[in-house]
Coordinates of C-alpha atoms and ligand atoms in Angstrom, one line a residue:
Chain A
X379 CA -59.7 48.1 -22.2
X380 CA -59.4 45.4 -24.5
X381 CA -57.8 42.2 -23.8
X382 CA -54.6 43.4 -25.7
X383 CA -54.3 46.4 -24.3
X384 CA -54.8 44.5 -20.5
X385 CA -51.7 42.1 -21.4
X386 CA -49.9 44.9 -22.6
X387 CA -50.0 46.8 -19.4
X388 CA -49.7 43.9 -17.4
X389 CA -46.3 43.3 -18.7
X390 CA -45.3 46.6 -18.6
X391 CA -46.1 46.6 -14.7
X392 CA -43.9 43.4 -14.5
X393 CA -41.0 45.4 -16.3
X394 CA -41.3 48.0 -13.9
X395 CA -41.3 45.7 -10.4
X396 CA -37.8 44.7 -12.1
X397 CA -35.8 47.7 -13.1
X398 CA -37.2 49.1 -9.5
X399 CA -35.8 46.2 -7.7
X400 CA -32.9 46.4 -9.8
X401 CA -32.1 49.7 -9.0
X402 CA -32.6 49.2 -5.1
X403 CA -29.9 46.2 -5.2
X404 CA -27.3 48.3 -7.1
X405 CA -27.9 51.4 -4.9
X406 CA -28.6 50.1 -1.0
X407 CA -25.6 47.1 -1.6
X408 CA -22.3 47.4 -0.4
X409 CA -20.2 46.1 -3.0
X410 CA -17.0 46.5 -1.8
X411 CA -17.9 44.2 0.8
X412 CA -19.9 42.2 -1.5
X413 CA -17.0 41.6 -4.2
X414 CA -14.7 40.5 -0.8
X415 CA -17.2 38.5 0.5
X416 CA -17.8 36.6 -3.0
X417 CA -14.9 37.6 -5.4
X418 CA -11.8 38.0 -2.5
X419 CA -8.9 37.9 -5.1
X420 CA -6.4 36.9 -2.4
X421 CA -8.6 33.7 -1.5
X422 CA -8.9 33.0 -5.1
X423 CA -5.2 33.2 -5.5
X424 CA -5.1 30.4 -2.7
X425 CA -7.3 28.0 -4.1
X426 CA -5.6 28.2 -7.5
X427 CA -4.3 25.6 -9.1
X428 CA -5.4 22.8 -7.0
X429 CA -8.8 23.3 -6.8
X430 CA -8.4 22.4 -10.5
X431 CA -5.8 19.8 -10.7
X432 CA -6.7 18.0 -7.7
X433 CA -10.5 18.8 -6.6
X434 CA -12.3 18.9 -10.1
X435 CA -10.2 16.1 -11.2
X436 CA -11.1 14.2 -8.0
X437 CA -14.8 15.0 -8.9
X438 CA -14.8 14.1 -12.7
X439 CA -13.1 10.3 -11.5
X440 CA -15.4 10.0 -8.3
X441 CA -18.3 10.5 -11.3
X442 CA -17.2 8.6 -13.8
X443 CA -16.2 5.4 -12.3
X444 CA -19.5 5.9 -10.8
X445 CA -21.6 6.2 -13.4
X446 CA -19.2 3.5 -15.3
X447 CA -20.9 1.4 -12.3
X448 CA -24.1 2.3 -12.7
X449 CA -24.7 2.2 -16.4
X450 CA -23.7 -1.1 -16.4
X451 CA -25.7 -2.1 -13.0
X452 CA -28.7 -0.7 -14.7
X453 CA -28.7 -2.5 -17.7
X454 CA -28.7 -5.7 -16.0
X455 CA -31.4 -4.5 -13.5
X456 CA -33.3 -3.0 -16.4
X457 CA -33.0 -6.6 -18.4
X458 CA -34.0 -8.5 -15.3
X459 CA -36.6 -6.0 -14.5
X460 CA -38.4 -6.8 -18.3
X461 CA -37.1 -10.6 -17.8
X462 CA -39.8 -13.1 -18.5
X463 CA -39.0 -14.9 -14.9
X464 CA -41.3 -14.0 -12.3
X465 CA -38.9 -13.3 -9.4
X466 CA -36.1 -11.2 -11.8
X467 CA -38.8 -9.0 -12.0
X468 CA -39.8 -8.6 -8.4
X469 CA -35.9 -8.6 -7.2
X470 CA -35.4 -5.5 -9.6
X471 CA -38.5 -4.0 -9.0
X472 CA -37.5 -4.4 -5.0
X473 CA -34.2 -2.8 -6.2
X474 CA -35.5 0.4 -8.0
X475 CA -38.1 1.2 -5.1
X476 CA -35.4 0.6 -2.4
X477 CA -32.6 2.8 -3.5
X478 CA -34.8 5.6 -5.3
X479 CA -36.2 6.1 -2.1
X480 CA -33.1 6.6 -0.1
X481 CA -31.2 9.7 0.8
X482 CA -27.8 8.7 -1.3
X483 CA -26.0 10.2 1.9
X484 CA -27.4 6.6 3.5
X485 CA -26.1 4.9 1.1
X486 CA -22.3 6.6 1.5
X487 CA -22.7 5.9 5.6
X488 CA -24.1 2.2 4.9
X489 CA -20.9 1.5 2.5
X490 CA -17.8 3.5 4.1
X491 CA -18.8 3.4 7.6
X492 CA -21.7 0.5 8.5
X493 CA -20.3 -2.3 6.2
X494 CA -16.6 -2.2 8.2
X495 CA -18.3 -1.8 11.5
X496 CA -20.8 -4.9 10.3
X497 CA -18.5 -7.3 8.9
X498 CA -14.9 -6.0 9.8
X499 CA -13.3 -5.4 6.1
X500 CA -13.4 -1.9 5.2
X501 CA -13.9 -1.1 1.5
X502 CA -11.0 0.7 -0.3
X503 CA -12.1 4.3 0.0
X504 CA -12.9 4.8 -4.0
X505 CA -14.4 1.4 -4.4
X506 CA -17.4 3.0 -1.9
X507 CA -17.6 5.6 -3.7
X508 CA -17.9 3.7 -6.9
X509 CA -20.3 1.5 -5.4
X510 CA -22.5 3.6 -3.7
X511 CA -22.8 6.3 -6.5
X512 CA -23.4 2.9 -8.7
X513 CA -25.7 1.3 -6.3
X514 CA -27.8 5.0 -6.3
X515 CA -27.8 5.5 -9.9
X516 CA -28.4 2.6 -11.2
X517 CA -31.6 2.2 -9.5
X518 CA -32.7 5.7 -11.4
X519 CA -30.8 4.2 -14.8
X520 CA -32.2 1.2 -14.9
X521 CA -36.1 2.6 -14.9
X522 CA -34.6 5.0 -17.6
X523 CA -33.3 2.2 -19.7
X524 CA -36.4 -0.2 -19.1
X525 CA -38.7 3.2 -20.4
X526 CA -35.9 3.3 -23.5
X527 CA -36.0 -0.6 -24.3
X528 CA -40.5 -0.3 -24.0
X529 CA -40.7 2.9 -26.1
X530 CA -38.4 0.6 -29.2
X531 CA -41.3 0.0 -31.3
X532 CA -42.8 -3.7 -31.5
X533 CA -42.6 -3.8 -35.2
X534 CA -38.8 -3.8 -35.0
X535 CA -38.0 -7.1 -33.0
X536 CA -41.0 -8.5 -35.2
X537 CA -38.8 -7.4 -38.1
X538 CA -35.5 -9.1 -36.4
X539 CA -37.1 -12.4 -34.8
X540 CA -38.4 -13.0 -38.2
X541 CA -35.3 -12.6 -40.3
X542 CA -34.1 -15.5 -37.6
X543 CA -32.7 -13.8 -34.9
X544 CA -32.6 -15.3 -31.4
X545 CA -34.4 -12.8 -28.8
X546 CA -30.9 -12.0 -27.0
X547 CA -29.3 -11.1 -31.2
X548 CA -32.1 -8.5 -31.5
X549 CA -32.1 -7.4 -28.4
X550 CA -28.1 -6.5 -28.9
X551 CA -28.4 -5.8 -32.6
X552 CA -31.7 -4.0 -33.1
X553 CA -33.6 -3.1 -29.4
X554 CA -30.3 -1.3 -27.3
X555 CA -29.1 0.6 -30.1
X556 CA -31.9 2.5 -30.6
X557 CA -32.9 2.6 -27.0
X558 CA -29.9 4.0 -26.8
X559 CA -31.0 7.0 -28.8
X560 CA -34.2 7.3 -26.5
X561 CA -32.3 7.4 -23.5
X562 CA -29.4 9.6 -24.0
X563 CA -31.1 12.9 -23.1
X564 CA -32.3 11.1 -19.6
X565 CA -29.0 9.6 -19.3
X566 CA -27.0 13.3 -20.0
X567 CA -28.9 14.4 -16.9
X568 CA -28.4 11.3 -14.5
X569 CA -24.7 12.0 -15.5
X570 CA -25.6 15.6 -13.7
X571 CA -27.0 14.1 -10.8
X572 CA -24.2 12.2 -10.1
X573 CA -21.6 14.6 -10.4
X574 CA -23.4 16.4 -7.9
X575 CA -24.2 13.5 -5.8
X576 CA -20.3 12.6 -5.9
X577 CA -19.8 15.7 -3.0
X578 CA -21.5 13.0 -0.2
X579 CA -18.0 11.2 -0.7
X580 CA -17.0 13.5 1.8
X581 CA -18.7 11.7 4.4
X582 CA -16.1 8.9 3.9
X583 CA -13.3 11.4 5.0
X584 CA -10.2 11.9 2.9
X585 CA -7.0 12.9 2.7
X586 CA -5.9 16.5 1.1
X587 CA -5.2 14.3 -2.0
X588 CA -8.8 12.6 -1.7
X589 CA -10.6 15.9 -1.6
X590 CA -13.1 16.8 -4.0
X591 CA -14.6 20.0 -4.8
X592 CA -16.9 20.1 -1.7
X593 CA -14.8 18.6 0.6
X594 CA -11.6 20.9 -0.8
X595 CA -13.9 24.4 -0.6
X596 CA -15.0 23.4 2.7
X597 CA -11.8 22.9 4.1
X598 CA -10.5 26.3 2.4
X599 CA -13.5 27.6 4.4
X600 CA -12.0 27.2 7.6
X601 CA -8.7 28.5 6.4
X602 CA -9.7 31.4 4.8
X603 CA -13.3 32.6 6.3
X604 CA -14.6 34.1 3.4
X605 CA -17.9 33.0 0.9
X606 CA -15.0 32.5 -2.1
X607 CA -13.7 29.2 -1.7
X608 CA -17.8 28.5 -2.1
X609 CA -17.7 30.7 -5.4
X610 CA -15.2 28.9 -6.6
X611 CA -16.4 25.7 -5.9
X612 CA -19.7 26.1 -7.1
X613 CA -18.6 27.1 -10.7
X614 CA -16.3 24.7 -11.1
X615 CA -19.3 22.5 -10.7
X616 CA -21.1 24.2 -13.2
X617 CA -18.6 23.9 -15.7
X618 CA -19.3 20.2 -15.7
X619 CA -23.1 20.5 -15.6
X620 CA -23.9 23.3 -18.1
X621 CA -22.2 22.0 -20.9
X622 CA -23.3 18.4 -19.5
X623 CA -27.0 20.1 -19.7
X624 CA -26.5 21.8 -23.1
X625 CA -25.4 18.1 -24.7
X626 CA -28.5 17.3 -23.0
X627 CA -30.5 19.2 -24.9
X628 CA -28.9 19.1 -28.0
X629 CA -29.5 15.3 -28.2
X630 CA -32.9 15.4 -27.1
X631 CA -33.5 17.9 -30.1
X632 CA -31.8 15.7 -32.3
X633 CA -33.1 12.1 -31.4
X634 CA -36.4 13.2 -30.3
X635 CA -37.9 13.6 -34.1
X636 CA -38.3 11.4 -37.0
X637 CA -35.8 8.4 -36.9
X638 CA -38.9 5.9 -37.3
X639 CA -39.5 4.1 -39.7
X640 CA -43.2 3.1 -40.9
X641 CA -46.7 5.0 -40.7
X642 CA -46.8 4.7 -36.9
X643 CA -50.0 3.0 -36.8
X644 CA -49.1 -0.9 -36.2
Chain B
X1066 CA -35.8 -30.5 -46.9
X1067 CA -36.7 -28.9 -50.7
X1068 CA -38.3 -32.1 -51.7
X1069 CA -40.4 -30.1 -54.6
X1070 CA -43.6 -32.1 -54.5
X1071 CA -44.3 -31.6 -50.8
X1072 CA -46.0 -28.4 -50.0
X1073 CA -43.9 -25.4 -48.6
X1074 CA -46.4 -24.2 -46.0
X1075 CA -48.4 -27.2 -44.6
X1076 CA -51.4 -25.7 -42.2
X1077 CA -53.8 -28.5 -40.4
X1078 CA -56.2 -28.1 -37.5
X1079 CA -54.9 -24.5 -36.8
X1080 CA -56.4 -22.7 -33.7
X1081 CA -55.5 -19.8 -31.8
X1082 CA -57.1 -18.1 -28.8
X1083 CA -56.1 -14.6 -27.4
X1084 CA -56.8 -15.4 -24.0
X1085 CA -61.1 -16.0 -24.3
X1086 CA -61.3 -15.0 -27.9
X1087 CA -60.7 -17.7 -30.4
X1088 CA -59.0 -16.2 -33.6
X1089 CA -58.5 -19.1 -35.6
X1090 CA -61.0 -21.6 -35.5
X1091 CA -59.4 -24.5 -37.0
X1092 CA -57.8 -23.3 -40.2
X1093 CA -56.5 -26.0 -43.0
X1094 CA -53.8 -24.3 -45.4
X1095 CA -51.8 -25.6 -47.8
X1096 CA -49.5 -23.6 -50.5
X1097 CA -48.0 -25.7 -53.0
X1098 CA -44.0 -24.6 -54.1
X1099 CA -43.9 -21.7 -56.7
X1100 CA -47.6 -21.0 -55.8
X1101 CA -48.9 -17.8 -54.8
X1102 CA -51.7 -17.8 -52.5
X1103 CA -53.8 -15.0 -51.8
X1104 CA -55.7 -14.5 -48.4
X1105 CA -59.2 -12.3 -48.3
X1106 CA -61.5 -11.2 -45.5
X1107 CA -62.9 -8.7 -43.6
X1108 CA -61.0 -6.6 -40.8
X1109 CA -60.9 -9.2 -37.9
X1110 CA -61.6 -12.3 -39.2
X1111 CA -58.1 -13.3 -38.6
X1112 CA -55.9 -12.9 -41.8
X1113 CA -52.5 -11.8 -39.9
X1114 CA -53.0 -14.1 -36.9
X1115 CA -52.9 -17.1 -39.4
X1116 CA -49.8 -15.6 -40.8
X1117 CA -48.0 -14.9 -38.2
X1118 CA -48.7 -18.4 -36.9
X1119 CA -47.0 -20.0 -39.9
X1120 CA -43.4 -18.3 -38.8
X1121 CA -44.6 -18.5 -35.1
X1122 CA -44.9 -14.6 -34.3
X1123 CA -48.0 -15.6 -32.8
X1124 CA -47.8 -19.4 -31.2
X1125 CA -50.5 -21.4 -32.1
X1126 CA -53.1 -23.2 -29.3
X1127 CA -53.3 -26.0 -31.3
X1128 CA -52.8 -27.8 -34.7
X1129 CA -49.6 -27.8 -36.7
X1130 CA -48.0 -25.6 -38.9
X1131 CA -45.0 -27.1 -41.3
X1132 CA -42.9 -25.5 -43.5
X1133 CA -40.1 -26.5 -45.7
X1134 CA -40.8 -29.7 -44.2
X1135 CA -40.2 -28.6 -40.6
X1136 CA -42.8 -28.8 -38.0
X1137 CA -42.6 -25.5 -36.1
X1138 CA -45.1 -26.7 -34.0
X1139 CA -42.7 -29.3 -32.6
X1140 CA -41.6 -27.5 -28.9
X1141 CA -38.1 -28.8 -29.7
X1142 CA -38.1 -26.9 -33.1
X1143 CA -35.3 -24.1 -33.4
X1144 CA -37.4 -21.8 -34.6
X1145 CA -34.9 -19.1 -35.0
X1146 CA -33.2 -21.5 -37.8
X1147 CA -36.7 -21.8 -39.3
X1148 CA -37.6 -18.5 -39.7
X1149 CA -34.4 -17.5 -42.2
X1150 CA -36.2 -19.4 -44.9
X1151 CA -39.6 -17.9 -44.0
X1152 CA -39.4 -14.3 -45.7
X1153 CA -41.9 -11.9 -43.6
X1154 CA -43.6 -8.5 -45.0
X1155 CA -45.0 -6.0 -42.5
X1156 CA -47.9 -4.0 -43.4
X1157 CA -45.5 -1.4 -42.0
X1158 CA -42.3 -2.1 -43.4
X1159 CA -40.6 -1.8 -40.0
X1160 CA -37.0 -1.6 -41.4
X1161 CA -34.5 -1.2 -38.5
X1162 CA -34.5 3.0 -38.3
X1163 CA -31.2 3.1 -37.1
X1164 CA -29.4 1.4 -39.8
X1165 CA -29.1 2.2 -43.6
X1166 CA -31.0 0.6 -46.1
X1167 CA -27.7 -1.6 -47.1
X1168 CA -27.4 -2.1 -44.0
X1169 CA -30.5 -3.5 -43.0
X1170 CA -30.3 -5.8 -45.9
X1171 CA -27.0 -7.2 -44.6
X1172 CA -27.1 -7.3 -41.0
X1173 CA -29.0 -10.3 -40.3
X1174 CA -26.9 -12.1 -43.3
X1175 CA -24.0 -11.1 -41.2
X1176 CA -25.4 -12.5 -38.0
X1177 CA -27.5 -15.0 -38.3
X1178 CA -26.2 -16.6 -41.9
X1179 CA -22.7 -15.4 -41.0
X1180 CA -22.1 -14.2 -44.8
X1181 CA -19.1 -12.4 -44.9
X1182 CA -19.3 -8.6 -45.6
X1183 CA -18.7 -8.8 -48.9
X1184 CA -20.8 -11.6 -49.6
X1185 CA -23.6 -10.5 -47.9
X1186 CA -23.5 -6.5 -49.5
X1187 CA -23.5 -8.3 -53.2
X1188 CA -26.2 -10.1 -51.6
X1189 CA -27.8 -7.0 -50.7
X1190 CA -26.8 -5.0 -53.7
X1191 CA -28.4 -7.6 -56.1
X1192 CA -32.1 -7.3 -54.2
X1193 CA -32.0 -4.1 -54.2
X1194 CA -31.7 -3.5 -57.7
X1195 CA -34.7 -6.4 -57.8
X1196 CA -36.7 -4.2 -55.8
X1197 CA -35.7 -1.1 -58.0
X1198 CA -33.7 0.8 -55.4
X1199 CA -29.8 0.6 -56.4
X1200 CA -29.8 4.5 -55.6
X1201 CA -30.6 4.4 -52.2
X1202 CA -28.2 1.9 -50.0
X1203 CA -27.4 4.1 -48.1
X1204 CA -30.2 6.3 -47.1
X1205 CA -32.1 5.9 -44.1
X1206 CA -35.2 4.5 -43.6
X1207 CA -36.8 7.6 -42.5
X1208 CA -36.0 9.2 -45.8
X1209 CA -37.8 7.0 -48.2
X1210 CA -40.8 7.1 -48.9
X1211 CA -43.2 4.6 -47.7
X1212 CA -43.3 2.9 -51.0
X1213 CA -39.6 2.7 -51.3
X1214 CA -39.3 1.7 -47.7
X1215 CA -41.7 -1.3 -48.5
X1216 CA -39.7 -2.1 -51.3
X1217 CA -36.6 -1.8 -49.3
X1218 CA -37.9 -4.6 -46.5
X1219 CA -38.6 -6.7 -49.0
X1220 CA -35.7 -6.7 -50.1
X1221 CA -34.6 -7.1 -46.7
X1222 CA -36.2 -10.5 -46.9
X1223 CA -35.2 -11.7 -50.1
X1224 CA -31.5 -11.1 -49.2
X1225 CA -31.9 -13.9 -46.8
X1226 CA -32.5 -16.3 -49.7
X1227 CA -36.3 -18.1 -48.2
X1228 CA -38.1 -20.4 -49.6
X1229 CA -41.4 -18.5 -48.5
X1230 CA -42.8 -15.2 -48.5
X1231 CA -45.4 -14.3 -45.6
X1232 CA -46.8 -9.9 -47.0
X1233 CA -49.3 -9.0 -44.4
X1234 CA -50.9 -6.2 -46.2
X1235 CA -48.4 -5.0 -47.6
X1236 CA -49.6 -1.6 -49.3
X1237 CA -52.2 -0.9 -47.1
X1238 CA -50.0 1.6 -44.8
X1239 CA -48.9 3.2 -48.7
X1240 CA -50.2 6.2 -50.5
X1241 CA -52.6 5.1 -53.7
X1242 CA -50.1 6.5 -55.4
X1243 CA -47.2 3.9 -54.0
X1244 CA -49.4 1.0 -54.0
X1245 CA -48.2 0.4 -58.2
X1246 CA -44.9 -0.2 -57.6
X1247 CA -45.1 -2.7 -54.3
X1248 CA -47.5 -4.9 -56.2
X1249 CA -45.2 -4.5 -59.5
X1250 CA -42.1 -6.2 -57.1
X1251 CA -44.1 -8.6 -55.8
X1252 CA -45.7 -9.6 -59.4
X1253 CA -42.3 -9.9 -60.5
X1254 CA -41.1 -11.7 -57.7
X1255 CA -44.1 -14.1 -58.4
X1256 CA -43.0 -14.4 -62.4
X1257 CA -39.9 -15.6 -60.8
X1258 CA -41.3 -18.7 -59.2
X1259 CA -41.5 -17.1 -55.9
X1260 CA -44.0 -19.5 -53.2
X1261 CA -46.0 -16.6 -51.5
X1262 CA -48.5 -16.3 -48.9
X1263 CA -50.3 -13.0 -49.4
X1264 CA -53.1 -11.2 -47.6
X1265 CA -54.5 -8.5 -49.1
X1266 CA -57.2 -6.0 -49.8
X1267 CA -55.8 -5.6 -53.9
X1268 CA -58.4 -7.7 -55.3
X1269 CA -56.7 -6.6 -58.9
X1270 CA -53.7 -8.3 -57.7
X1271 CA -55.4 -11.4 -56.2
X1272 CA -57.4 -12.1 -59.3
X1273 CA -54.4 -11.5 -61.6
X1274 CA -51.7 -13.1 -59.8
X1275 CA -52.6 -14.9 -57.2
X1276 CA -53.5 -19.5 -58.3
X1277 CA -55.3 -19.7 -55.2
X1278 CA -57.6 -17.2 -53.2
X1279 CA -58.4 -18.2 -49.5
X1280 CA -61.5 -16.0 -48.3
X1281 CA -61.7 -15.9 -44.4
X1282 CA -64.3 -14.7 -42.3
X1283 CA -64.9 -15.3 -38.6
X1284 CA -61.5 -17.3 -38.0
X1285 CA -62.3 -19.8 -40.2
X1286 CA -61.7 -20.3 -45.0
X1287 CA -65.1 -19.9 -45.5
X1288 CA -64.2 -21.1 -49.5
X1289 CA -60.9 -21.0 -51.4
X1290 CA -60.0 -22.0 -55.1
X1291 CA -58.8 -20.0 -58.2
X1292 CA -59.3 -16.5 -58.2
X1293 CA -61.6 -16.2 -60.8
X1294 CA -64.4 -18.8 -59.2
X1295 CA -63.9 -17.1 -55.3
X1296 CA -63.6 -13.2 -56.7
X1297 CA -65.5 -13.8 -59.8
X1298 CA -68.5 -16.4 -58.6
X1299 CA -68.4 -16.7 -55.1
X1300 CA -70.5 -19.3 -53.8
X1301 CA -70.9 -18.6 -50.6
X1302 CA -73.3 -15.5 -49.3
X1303 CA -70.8 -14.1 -47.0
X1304 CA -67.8 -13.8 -49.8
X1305 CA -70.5 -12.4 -51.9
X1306 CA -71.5 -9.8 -49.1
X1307 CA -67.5 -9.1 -48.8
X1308 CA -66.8 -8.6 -51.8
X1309 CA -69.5 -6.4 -52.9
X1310 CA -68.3 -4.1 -50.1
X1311 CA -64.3 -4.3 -51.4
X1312 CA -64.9 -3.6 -54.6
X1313 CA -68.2 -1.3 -54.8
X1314 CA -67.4 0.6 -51.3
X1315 CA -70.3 3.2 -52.1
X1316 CA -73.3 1.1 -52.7
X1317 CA -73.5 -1.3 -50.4
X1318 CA -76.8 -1.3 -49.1
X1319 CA -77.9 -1.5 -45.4
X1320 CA -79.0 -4.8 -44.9
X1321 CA -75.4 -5.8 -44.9
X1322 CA -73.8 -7.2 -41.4
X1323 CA -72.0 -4.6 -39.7
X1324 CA -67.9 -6.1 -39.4
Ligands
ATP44 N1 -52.1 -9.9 -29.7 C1 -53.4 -9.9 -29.6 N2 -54.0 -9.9 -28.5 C2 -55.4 -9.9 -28.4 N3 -56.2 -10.0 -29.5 C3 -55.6 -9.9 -30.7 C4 -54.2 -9.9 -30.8 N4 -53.9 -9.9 -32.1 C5 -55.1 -9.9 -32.8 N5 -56.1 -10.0 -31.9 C6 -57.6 -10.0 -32.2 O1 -57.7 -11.1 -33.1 C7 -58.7 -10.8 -34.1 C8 -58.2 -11.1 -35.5 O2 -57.1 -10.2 -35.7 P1 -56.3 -10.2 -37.0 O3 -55.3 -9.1 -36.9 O4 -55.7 -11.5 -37.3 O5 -57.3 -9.8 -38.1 P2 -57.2 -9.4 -39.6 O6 -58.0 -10.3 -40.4 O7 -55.7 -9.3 -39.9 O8 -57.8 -7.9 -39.7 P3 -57.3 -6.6 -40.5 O9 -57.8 -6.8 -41.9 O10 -57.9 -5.5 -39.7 O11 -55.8 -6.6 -40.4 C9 -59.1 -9.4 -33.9 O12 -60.4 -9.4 -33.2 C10 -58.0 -8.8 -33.0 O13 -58.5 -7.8 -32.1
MG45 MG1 -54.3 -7.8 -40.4

């Protein structure tokens, strides 16, 4: 058999496992009691319209003043972290290791829970969240933004400190700008990570109004004993993160060619 | 500060180590206003570390580097201020590849000269059409060719109205077919009275436009004078050896020093 022929077969085989498979799910499953366990329309009905209006609204804020937090916490870590003074670098270093190698659920305890117990003076319930989505992120979007600011080629401050401008102009005018471009992609997906990181808020406990998709299908889990309120949850979810993932993608496509000037060779 | 008979770009005693290896070797340099100067050596010997020493890319170890009258050597010298009338050419181009060209002619203007925007895109607009590239303002960098782009960054420079021009190799990163109309600018640019510090491999260009040739070797001028005694009669075995290589790259034979 020629080598061809071999990889021909060999997919064909592959084909086969599937449609077999296939055929044994659709014809030994029970899908009446699939569709209630998954699909129950009644459930549905029940989790309809505040799972939208109040959970996934809940979500997007939790994740946005979040990130908000953490974009702009990473910067100034990421600055400090290529600062030309010694002990910037080592505090921000300390900073990224630390937090990127904590569960983020620590981080939620630590901030809603440990901090009043510690010092008495509980945090306002969406100023934790803020801050320990921030704190988290930031670590991971500051090492993204330090790999964005390094992969600016040298040429281009060269270009700006010798037209006269101070090292703080061209790092605003010239270096972020089209780090910026560098790190979108990466940043597009840290935004995903967060929004999925913003379900530990329920460790904070909330109020019906607090609830965020998690914390709102889990409680429609007790109510309603069924698999749906999960369903439901879960592609609420993914209507943030797949088109959150596509942008992703799109950007990386478009910013990840050309856009350079000169032969490359400096 | 423009008093004409002092020299623009006053070099003395220049050194400059890269941790244990010493680049410059104490390098003397003076380029007289409206002069064009024209530095030649071999790949090492130090060409671009001298030049980027005289706007301070690279900081000197020691000796002193004035221009326009200004010691940038002095540690209380804004350098920053200095630079805007010190014109620098990259061998490549390194225009800002998120702007358009009209825009990378007017954004330091607009930041660091604080030209209004009108001011500083007639600024522009003028070197542009200098440089022979009216119908491209606002392309991007990454569409030009690399001759265009070159053209563009010098432009760039220009528009920031210097006293000097620093071109470190400036057509060396171009198709053969680009180099004609970089050197044509800058020949122009020289007809005009421009003071430039060149380095460069275009010994055509040195020995045509150029009133003082500087050959380097090893960190140090070996000889300089007018182009026709340093490219025409060298004097010295080692410009001779150089040269012979430059501009007869096939026969050179092999009892020449390996660079
Ligand atoms: N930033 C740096 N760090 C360490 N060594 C350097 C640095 N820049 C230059 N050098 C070294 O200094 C020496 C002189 O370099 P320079 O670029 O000035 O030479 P050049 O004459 O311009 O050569 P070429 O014709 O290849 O451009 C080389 O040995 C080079 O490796
Ligand atoms: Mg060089």
């Amino acid at each position: 058999m020629s080598k061809r022929q071999r990889a021909r077969l060999f997919r064909g085989i592959q084909y086969g496992i599937l449609v077999v498979a296939l055929l044994v799910l659709v014809l030994a499953a029970d899908w009446d009691a699939l569709g209630r366990a998954f699909f129950d329309p009644a459930v549905i009905a029940n989790q309809f319209p505040e799972v939208m209006t109040v959970a996934l609204v809940n979500t997007i804020t939790y994740t946005a003043m979040g990130f908000a937090f953490a974009l702009a916490f990473g910067l100034v870590i990421a600055l400090m972290r290529l600062s030309s003074v010694g002990p910037y670098r080592w505090i921000a270093t300390l900073y990224i290791e630390f937090f990127r190698g904590l569960p983020a659920l620590l981080v939620f305890l630590a901030l809603g829970v440990g901090v009043g117990y510690a010092f008495g003076l509980n945090l306002d319930r969406s100023l934790s969240i803020m801050l320990a989505l921030g704190l988290v992120g930031g670590a991971y979007i500051a090492e993204t933004i330090r790999a964005g600011i390094q992969a600016v080629p040298k040429g281009q401050v060269e270009a700006a400190r010798s037209l006269g401008m101070s090292p703080a102009r061209t790092m605003i005018t010239v270096v972020i700008p089209q780090a910026f471009r560098i790190i979108l992609p990466p940043l597009t997906n840290e935004l995903i990570l967060l929004t999925k990181d913003s379900s530990l808020a329920f460790i904070l406990g909330s109020t019906l109004a607090q609830h965020e998709l998690t914390q709102f299908a889990r409680n429609a889990l007790n109510t309603d004993r069924s698999l749906t309120p999960i369903v439901v949850a879960g592609f609420c979810y993914l209507m943030i993160t797949l088109p959150l993932s596509y942008l992703s993608r799109r950007l990386e496509r478009r910013f990840g060619k050309g856009a350079r000037t000169g032969p490359g060779r400096e | 500060m423009s008093d004409t008979t002092q020299p623009v770009v006053e070099i003395s005693g220049l050194h400059k180590s890269f941790g244990s290896l010493q680049v410059l070797r104490g390098v003397d340099l003076q380029v007289e206003r409206g002069q064009v100067v024209c530095v030649i050596g071999p790949s090492g010997s130090g060409k671009s570390t001298l030049l980027r020493c005289v706007n301070l890319l690279e900081e000197p170890t020691s000796g002193s580097v004035v221009v326009n009258g200004v010691e940038l050597t002095d540690p209380d010298c804004d350098i920053d201020a200095a630079r805007v009338r010190i014109g620098m050419v990259f061998q490549s181009f390194n225009l800002f590849a998120h702007l358009s060209v009209l825009e990378n002619l007017t954004v330091a203007q607009r930041k660091v000269l604080r030209r209004s925007k009108e001011q500083a895109e007639e600024v522009a607009r003028r070197n542009l059409a200098r440089v022979g590239l009216t119908d491209k303002e606002h392309a991007m960098p990454a569409q030009l060719s690399g001759g265009q782009q070159q053209r563009a960054a010098i432009a760039r420079a220009l528009s920031m109205d210097p006293e000097v021009m620093l071109f470190d190799e400036p057509t060396s990163a171009l198709d053969p077919e680009l180099v004609g109309d970089v050197l044509g600018v800058m020949r122009q640019l020289a007809e005009e009275g421009m003071t430039m510090l060149v380095v460069t491999h275009e010994m055509q260009f040195a020995r045509e436009v150029a009133d003082q040739v500087v050959f380097m070797d090893g960190g140090g001028i070996i000889e300089q004078g007018d182009p026709a005694s340093v490219i025409g009669a060298p004097s010295h075995e080692r410009t001779r050896t150089f040269l012979s290589r430059v501009l007869d790259p096939t026969h050179h034979g092999p009892s020449d020093p390996a660079v």
